[in-house]
Amino acid sequence: MSASRQRTQVAIIGGGPAGLLLSHILDQQGIDTIVLERQSKDYVLARIRAGVLEAGSVQLLRDVGLGARMDQHGKPKDGTGIVWQNKPAFYINTAEWTGKQIMAYGQTAITEDLYAARERDGGHIINEAANVALHDLTSDTPHVTYEKDGVICRIDCDFVAACDGFHGIGRQSIPSDVLKTFERVYPFGWLGIMAKVPPLPDFVYAYHEKGFALAAQRNPMLSRYYVQCDATDTIDAWSDDRFWDELLARFPSDMASQIVTGPSIEKSIAPLRSFVAEPMQYGRMYLAGDAAHVVPPTGAKGLNLAFSDIYYLSRGFIEHYKNTRAHYLETYSQMALRRVWSAVNLSWRLTKLLHRFPQEDPFDERIRQNDYDLLLTSPAVQSALAHEYVGLPYED
Ligand code: APR
Ligand code: PHB
């Protein structure tokens, strides 16, 4: 088997939103990167993910020149609704409490924008890179190996950014006596569908004794809906008719009557977990995005956390190469984890609030009902939720 050898400043593992955004930002600063992605570009672009951007993510994308299509096709929203069986509805009014809006714009569209920008700018992205392995991470000369078209390739680099998701190689490269992980696996999943029908005006979370539901959107003719399902469910057990019946039953009748149903063009079940890996750096390797943390989608934090990681990590690399200072690289893990744990906390609390868990007892349900009553009646609680939902500020 032949071999090849390359060199770059930052080797990025993973061509999802985190890896592509990091490559884009560093390229703008004249810092050389190579992105190694094990899947094809089409495979990456076919992924269906969430569609809510925090205000900080919107600003970051605009600041790095990736806001044009988002501002053209995205929909700014003053917040997100909550409807609750036999109680008044609530609106997480981020505009009122924080002065900021969220943005309805799908992760798939963002990934398309990122790929388009990297290809326009001549970004070095290697798709279908197999058997990526990381070497000498605690030395000053780490390197990465991978296979492509029967060739074993080596990339010598200054740093490795592991943006390779929950199932990636980066986190696995941290020794078990260094790595600490924290996890909650939820006893249910979300069954999501995409349908070419007009969505409700706003995102709406629904609490109901039959289970959680969510009304979401991608554009004026593309809706995204979810229902809570058993963790062991398969999509074969969910015809479109069963899905729509369950969804409409979980919304108040006046709102259910506004929901336009139609054939699903995509249907999938996502397992729910909370997961955090500490530290988010090891030697000259830095974890970012789902490689370091996973949240249940209840707070729509997954993509937004990936972006704040990249904001912090790119600032560290830029400081290193421009000012030869190491402050932001040395403090990356602690700083990123402060925001990660805040988002993990909110996602856990919203998931507990909006989902019935198996084996719950009447005490649990009373606490849940009281939590919602407090949200309905307390301006302080409403303000706190709005600030967390729109996204806490990035640290200087
Ligand atoms: N070698 C190369 N590439 C890899 C490897 C590997 N060993 N393992 C994983 N990858 C790639 C995956 O194919 C994927 O394209 O890394 C990429 C990681 O992308 P994501 O999983 O999308 O993670 P991230 O970029 O952190 O974005 C987080 O995406 O999954 C959603 O809910 C998540 O919204 C959040 C966002
Ligand atoms: C989505 O748009 O798919 C979405 C929105 C809000 C969430 C989760 C998913 O909390």
PDB file of C-alpha atoms and ligand atoms in Angstrom, residues 49-52 190 203 205 214 216-218 224 226 297-300, ligand 2:
ATOM      1  CA  ARG A  49     -30.991  17.707  12.966  1.00  0.00           C
ATOM      2  CA  ALA A  50     -32.506  20.508  14.993  1.00  0.00           C
ATOM      3  CA  GLY A  51     -33.532  23.944  13.829  1.00  0.00           C
ATOM      4  CA  VAL A  52     -33.227  26.542  16.607  1.00  0.00           C
ATOM      5  CA  TRP A 190     -38.191  11.221  20.136  1.00  0.00           C
ATOM      6  CA  PHE A 203     -42.072  26.276  17.905  1.00  0.00           C
ATOM      7  CA  TYR A 205     -43.480  22.144  23.218  1.00  0.00           C
ATOM      8  CA  LEU A 214     -43.101  19.278  19.635  1.00  0.00           C
ATOM      9  CA  ALA A 216     -41.096  22.717  14.770  1.00  0.00           C
ATOM     10  CA  GLN A 217     -40.330  24.046  11.301  1.00  0.00           C
ATOM     11  CA  ARG A 218     -37.741  24.432   8.562  1.00  0.00           C
ATOM     12  CA  ARG A 224     -40.832  19.123  11.654  1.00  0.00           C
ATOM     13  CA  TYR A 226     -41.885  15.032  17.184  1.00  0.00           C
ATOM     14  CA  PRO A 297     -32.935  18.011  22.133  1.00  0.00           C
ATOM     15  CA  THR A 298     -35.493  19.506  24.535  1.00  0.00           C
ATOM     16  CA  GLY A 299     -33.559  22.741  24.838  1.00  0.00           C
ATOM     17  CA  ALA A 300     -32.238  22.772  21.247  1.00  0.00           C
TER      18      ALA A 300
HETATM   19  C1  PHB B   2     -36.227  21.279  15.643  1.00  0.00           C
HETATM   20  O1  PHB B   2     -36.446  22.320  14.998  1.00  0.00           O
HETATM   21  O2  PHB B   2     -36.044  20.149  15.101  1.00  0.00           O
HETATM   22  C2  PHB B   2     -36.166  21.400  17.151  1.00  0.00           C
HETATM   23  C3  PHB B   2     -36.586  22.578  17.763  1.00  0.00           C
HETATM   24  C4  PHB B   2     -36.532  22.697  19.143  1.00  0.00           C
HETATM   25  C5  PHB B   2     -36.058  21.634  19.897  1.00  0.00           C
HETATM   26  C6  PHB B   2     -35.635  20.444  19.281  1.00  0.00           C
HETATM   27  C7  PHB B   2     -35.696  20.330  17.903  1.00  0.00           C
HETATM   28  O3  PHB B   2     -35.990  21.740  21.251  1.00  0.00           O
END
